[in-house]
Amino acid sequence: MEFHYYYVIQDIIGVLMAFVGIRMFILSIQMILSKKKIENAVSLSISYALIAASGINLLFYNFELKTWIRSIAFIILSLVIIKIVSIKNKQ
């Protein structure tokens, strides 16, 4: 078995993204379940779930271009959702 650094880099990035995504998803679920009225909390939780899915995608799949494209697409979609939520909150 050969050792390649790009496997280690992919795993580290995947762990960090999955950890941040899961933690923020849990916090957004707590915001939804709290008594406070928070607008767009569901869309934020979907956005953070996409970040966690991106990290999990990097962790469980082999080093391929398709894996990275899928993860980057999840991140871009997440950023678009967060941008839409922030624009709605300003109005």
CSV table of N, CA and C in Angstrom, one decimal:
chain,number,residue,atom,x,y,z
A,1,MET,N,0.8,-1.2,0.0
A,1,MET,CA,0.0,0.0,0.0
A,1,MET,C,0.9,1.2,0.0
A,2,GLU,N,0.6,2.1,-0.9
A,2,GLU,CA,1.3,3.4,-1.0
A,2,GLU,C,0.7,4.5,-0.1
A,3,PHE,N,1.6,5.3,0.4
A,3,PHE,CA,1.1,6.5,1.1
A,3,PHE,C,1.1,7.7,0.3
A,4,HIS,N,0.0,8.4,0.3
A,4,HIS,CA,-0.1,9.6,-0.5
A,4,HIS,C,-0.6,10.7,0.4
A,5,TYR,N,0.0,11.9,0.3
A,5,TYR,CA,-0.4,13.0,1.2
A,5,TYR,C,-1.7,13.6,0.8
A,6,TYR,N,-2.2,13.4,-0.4
A,6,TYR,CA,-3.5,14.0,-0.7
A,6,TYR,C,-4.6,13.2,-0.1
A,7,TYR,N,-4.4,11.9,0.3
A,7,TYR,CA,-5.4,11.2,1.1
A,7,TYR,C,-5.5,11.8,2.5
A,8,VAL,N,-4.4,12.2,3.1
A,8,VAL,CA,-4.4,12.8,4.4
A,8,VAL,C,-5.0,14.2,4.4
A,9,ILE,N,-4.7,14.9,3.4
A,9,ILE,CA,-5.3,16.3,3.2
A,9,ILE,C,-6.8,16.2,3.1
A,10,GLN,N,-7.2,15.3,2.3
A,10,GLN,CA,-8.7,15.1,2.1
A,10,GLN,C,-9.3,14.7,3.4
A,11,ASP,N,-8.7,13.8,4.1
A,11,ASP,CA,-9.3,13.3,5.4
A,11,ASP,C,-9.4,14.5,6.4
A,12,ILE,N,-8.3,15.2,6.5
A,12,ILE,CA,-8.3,16.3,7.5
A,12,ILE,C,-9.3,17.4,7.1
A,13,ILE,N,-9.4,17.8,5.9
A,13,ILE,CA,-10.5,18.7,5.5
A,13,ILE,C,-11.8,18.1,5.7
A,14,GLY,N,-12.0,16.9,5.4
A,14,GLY,CA,-13.3,16.2,5.6
A,14,GLY,C,-13.7,16.2,7.1
A,15,VAL,N,-12.8,15.9,8.0
A,15,VAL,CA,-13.1,15.9,9.4
A,15,VAL,C,-13.5,17.3,9.9
A,16,LEU,N,-12.7,18.3,9.5
A,16,LEU,CA,-13.0,19.6,9.9
A,16,LEU,C,-14.3,20.1,9.4
A,17,MET,N,-14.6,19.9,8.2
A,17,MET,CA,-15.9,20.3,7.6
A,17,MET,C,-17.1,19.6,8.2
A,18,ALA,N,-16.9,18.3,8.4
A,18,ALA,CA,-18.0,17.5,9.0
A,18,ALA,C,-18.2,18.0,10.5
A,19,PHE,N,-17.2,18.2,11.2
A,19,PHE,CA,-17.3,18.6,12.6
A,19,PHE,C,-18.0,20.0,12.7
A,20,VAL,N,-17.5,20.9,11.9
A,20,VAL,CA,-18.2,22.3,11.9
A,20,VAL,C,-19.6,22.2,11.5
A,21,GLY,N,-19.9,21.5,10.4
A,21,GLY,CA,-21.2,21.3,9.9
A,21,GLY,C,-22.2,20.7,10.9
A,22,ILE,N,-21.8,19.6,11.5
A,22,ILE,CA,-22.6,18.9,12.5
A,22,ILE,C,-22.8,19.8,13.7
A,23,ARG,N,-21.8,20.5,14.2
A,23,ARG,CA,-22.0,21.4,15.3
A,23,ARG,C,-22.9,22.5,15.0
A,24,MET,N,-22.8,23.2,13.9
A,24,MET,CA,-23.6,24.3,13.6
A,24,MET,C,-25.1,23.8,13.3
A,25,PHE,N,-25.2,22.6,12.7
A,25,PHE,CA,-26.5,22.0,12.5
A,25,PHE,C,-27.2,21.8,13.9
A,26,ILE,N,-26.5,21.3,14.8
A,26,ILE,CA,-27.1,21.0,16.2
A,26,ILE,C,-27.5,22.4,16.8
A,27,LEU,N,-26.7,23.4,16.6
A,27,LEU,CA,-27.0,24.7,17.2
A,27,LEU,C,-28.2,25.3,16.5
A,28,SER,N,-28.4,25.1,15.2
A,28,SER,CA,-29.5,25.6,14.5
A,28,SER,C,-30.8,24.8,14.9
A,29,ILE,N,-30.7,23.6,15.1
A,29,ILE,CA,-31.8,22.8,15.6
A,29,ILE,C,-32.2,23.3,17.0
A,30,GLN,N,-31.3,23.6,17.9
A,30,GLN,CA,-31.6,24.1,19.2
A,30,GLN,C,-32.3,25.5,19.1
A,31,MET,N,-31.9,26.3,18.1
A,31,MET,CA,-32.6,27.6,17.8
A,31,MET,C,-34.0,27.3,17.4
A,32,ILE,N,-34.2,26.3,16.6
A,32,ILE,CA,-35.6,26.0,16.1
A,32,ILE,C,-36.5,25.6,17.3
A,33,LEU,N,-35.9,24.7,18.2
A,33,LEU,CA,-36.7,24.2,19.3
A,33,LEU,C,-36.8,25.1,20.5
A,34,SER,N,-36.1,26.2,20.5
A,34,SER,CA,-36.2,27.2,21.6
A,34,SER,C,-37.5,28.0,21.4
A,35,LYS,N,-37.9,28.6,22.4
A,35,LYS,CA,-39.2,29.4,22.4
A,35,LYS,C,-39.1,30.7,21.6
A,36,LYS,N,-37.9,31.1,21.3
A,36,LYS,CA,-37.7,32.3,20.5
A,36,LYS,C,-38.2,32.2,19.1
A,37,LYS,N,-38.7,33.2,18.5
A,37,LYS,CA,-39.1,33.2,17.1
A,37,LYS,C,-37.9,33.6,16.3
A,38,ILE,N,-37.3,32.7,15.6
A,38,ILE,CA,-36.2,33.0,14.8
A,38,ILE,C,-36.6,32.7,13.3
A,39,GLU,N,-36.5,33.7,12.5
A,39,GLU,CA,-36.8,33.5,11.1
A,39,GLU,C,-35.7,32.8,10.3
A,40,ASN,N,-36.0,32.0,9.4
A,40,ASN,CA,-35.1,31.3,8.5
A,40,ASN,C,-34.2,30.4,9.2
A,41,ALA,N,-34.5,29.9,10.3
A,41,ALA,CA,-33.6,28.9,11.0
A,41,ALA,C,-33.6,27.6,10.3
A,42,VAL,N,-34.7,27.2,9.7
A,42,VAL,CA,-34.8,26.0,8.9
A,42,VAL,C,-33.8,26.0,7.7
A,43,SER,N,-33.8,27.1,7.0
A,43,SER,CA,-32.9,27.2,5.9
A,43,SER,C,-31.4,27.3,6.3
A,44,LEU,N,-31.2,27.8,7.5
A,44,LEU,CA,-29.8,27.8,8.0
A,44,LEU,C,-29.4,26.4,8.4
A,45,SER,N,-30.3,25.6,9.0
A,45,SER,CA,-30.0,24.2,9.3
A,45,SER,C,-29.8,23.4,8.1
A,46,ILE,N,-30.5,23.7,7.0
A,46,ILE,CA,-30.3,23.0,5.8
A,46,ILE,C,-28.9,23.3,5.2
A,47,SER,N,-28.5,24.6,5.3
A,47,SER,CA,-27.2,25.0,4.9
A,47,SER,C,-26.1,24.3,5.6
A,48,TYR,N,-26.2,24.2,7.0
A,48,TYR,CA,-25.2,23.6,7.8
A,48,TYR,C,-25.2,22.1,7.5
A,49,ALA,N,-26.3,21.5,7.2
A,49,ALA,CA,-26.4,20.1,6.9
A,49,ALA,C,-25.6,19.8,5.6
A,50,LEU,N,-25.7,20.8,4.7
A,50,LEU,CA,-24.9,20.6,3.4
A,50,LEU,C,-23.4,20.7,3.7
A,51,ILE,N,-23.0,21.5,4.6
A,51,ILE,CA,-21.6,21.6,5.0
A,51,ILE,C,-21.1,20.3,5.6
A,52,ALA,N,-22.0,19.7,6.5
A,52,ALA,CA,-21.6,18.4,7.1
A,52,ALA,C,-21.6,17.3,6.0
A,53,ALA,N,-22.5,17.4,5.1
A,53,ALA,CA,-22.6,16.4,4.0
A,53,ALA,C,-21.3,16.5,3.1
A,54,SER,N,-20.8,17.7,2.9
A,54,SER,CA,-19.6,17.9,2.1
A,54,SER,C,-18.4,17.3,2.8
A,55,GLY,N,-18.3,17.5,4.1
A,55,GLY,CA,-17.2,16.8,4.9
A,55,GLY,C,-17.3,15.3,4.9
A,56,ILE,N,-18.5,14.8,5.1
A,56,ILE,CA,-18.7,13.4,5.1
A,56,ILE,C,-18.4,12.8,3.7
A,57,ASN,N,-18.8,13.5,2.7
A,57,ASN,CA,-18.4,13.1,1.3
A,57,ASN,C,-16.9,12.9,1.2
A,58,LEU,N,-16.2,13.9,1.7
A,58,LEU,CA,-14.7,13.8,1.5
A,58,LEU,C,-14.1,12.7,2.4
A,59,LEU,N,-14.8,12.4,3.5
A,59,LEU,CA,-14.3,11.3,4.4
A,59,LEU,C,-14.5,9.9,3.8
A,60,PHE,N,-15.6,9.7,3.3
A,60,PHE,CA,-16.0,8.3,2.9
A,60,PHE,C,-15.7,7.9,1.5
A,61,TYR,N,-15.4,8.8,0.6
A,61,TYR,CA,-15.1,8.4,-0.8
A,61,TYR,C,-13.7,8.6,-1.1
A,62,ASN,N,-13.2,7.9,-2.1
A,62,ASN,CA,-11.8,7.9,-2.5
A,62,ASN,C,-11.5,9.3,-3.1
A,63,PHE,N,-10.2,9.5,-3.3
A,63,PHE,CA,-9.7,10.7,-3.8
A,63,PHE,C,-10.0,10.7,-5.3
A,64,GLU,N,-11.0,11.4,-5.7
A,64,GLU,CA,-11.4,11.6,-7.1
A,64,GLU,C,-11.8,13.0,-7.4
A,65,LEU,N,-11.8,13.4,-8.6
A,65,LEU,CA,-12.2,14.7,-9.0
A,65,LEU,C,-13.7,14.8,-8.8
A,66,LYS,N,-14.5,13.8,-9.0
A,66,LYS,CA,-15.9,13.8,-8.8
A,66,LYS,C,-16.3,14.0,-7.3
A,67,THR,N,-15.5,13.5,-6.4
A,67,THR,CA,-15.8,13.7,-5.0
A,67,THR,C,-15.6,15.1,-4.6
A,68,TRP,N,-14.5,15.7,-5.1
A,68,TRP,CA,-14.2,17.1,-4.8
A,68,TRP,C,-15.2,18.1,-5.4
A,69,ILE,N,-15.6,17.8,-6.6
A,69,ILE,CA,-16.6,18.6,-7.3
A,69,ILE,C,-17.9,18.6,-6.5
A,70,ARG,N,-18.3,17.4,-6.1
A,70,ARG,CA,-19.6,17.2,-5.3
A,70,ARG,C,-19.5,18.0,-4.0
A,71,SER,N,-18.3,17.9,-3.3
A,71,SER,CA,-18.2,18.7,-2.1
A,71,SER,C,-18.2,20.2,-2.3
A,72,ILE,N,-17.5,20.6,-3.3
A,72,ILE,CA,-17.5,22.1,-3.6
A,72,ILE,C,-18.9,22.5,-4.0
A,73,ALA,N,-19.6,21.7,-4.7
A,73,ALA,CA,-21.0,22.1,-5.1
A,73,ALA,C,-21.9,22.2,-3.8
A,74,PHE,N,-21.7,21.3,-2.8
A,74,PHE,CA,-22.4,21.4,-1.6
A,74,PHE,C,-22.0,22.7,-0.8
A,75,ILE,N,-20.8,23.1,-0.8
A,75,ILE,CA,-20.3,24.3,-0.1
A,75,ILE,C,-20.9,25.5,-0.8
A,76,ILE,N,-20.9,25.6,-2.2
A,76,ILE,CA,-21.4,26.7,-2.9
A,76,ILE,C,-22.9,26.9,-2.7
A,77,LEU,N,-23.6,25.8,-2.7
A,77,LEU,CA,-25.1,25.8,-2.4
A,77,LEU,C,-25.3,26.3,-1.0
A,78,SER,N,-24.5,25.8,-0.1
A,78,SER,CA,-24.6,26.3,1.3
A,78,SER,C,-24.4,27.8,1.4
A,79,LEU,N,-23.4,28.3,0.8
A,79,LEU,CA,-23.1,29.7,0.8
A,79,LEU,C,-24.2,30.5,0.2
A,80,VAL,N,-24.8,30.0,-0.9
A,80,VAL,CA,-25.9,30.7,-1.5
A,80,VAL,C,-27.1,30.8,-0.6
A,81,ILE,N,-27.4,29.7,0.1
A,81,ILE,CA,-28.5,29.7,1.1
A,81,ILE,C,-28.2,30.7,2.2
A,82,ILE,N,-27.0,30.7,2.7
A,82,ILE,CA,-26.7,31.7,3.8
A,82,ILE,C,-26.8,33.1,3.3
A,83,LYS,N,-26.4,33.4,2.1
A,83,LYS,CA,-26.5,34.7,1.5
A,83,LYS,C,-27.9,35.1,1.3
A,84,ILE,N,-28.8,34.2,0.9
A,84,ILE,CA,-30.2,34.5,0.7
A,84,ILE,C,-30.8,34.8,2.1
A,85,VAL,N,-30.5,34.1,3.1
A,85,VAL,CA,-31.0,34.3,4.4
A,85,VAL,C,-30.5,35.6,5.0
A,86,SER,N,-29.3,36.0,4.8
A,86,SER,CA,-28.8,37.3,5.3
A,86,SER,C,-29.5,38.5,4.5
A,87,ILE,N,-29.8,38.3,3.2
A,87,ILE,CA,-30.4,39.4,2.5
A,87,ILE,C,-31.9,39.5,3.0
A,88,LYS,N,-32.5,38.4,3.3
A,88,LYS,CA,-33.9,38.5,3.8
A,88,LYS,C,-34.0,39.1,5.2
A,89,ASN,N,-32.9,38.9,6.0
A,89,ASN,CA,-32.9,39.4,7.3
A,89,ASN,C,-32.7,40.9,7.3
A,90,LYS,N,-32.0,41.5,6.3
A,90,LYS,CA,-31.7,42.9,6.3
A,90,LYS,C,-33.0,43.7,5.9
A,91,GLN,N,-33.9,43.0,5.1
A,91,GLN,CA,-35.1,43.7,4.7
A,91,GLN,C,-36.1,43.8,5.7
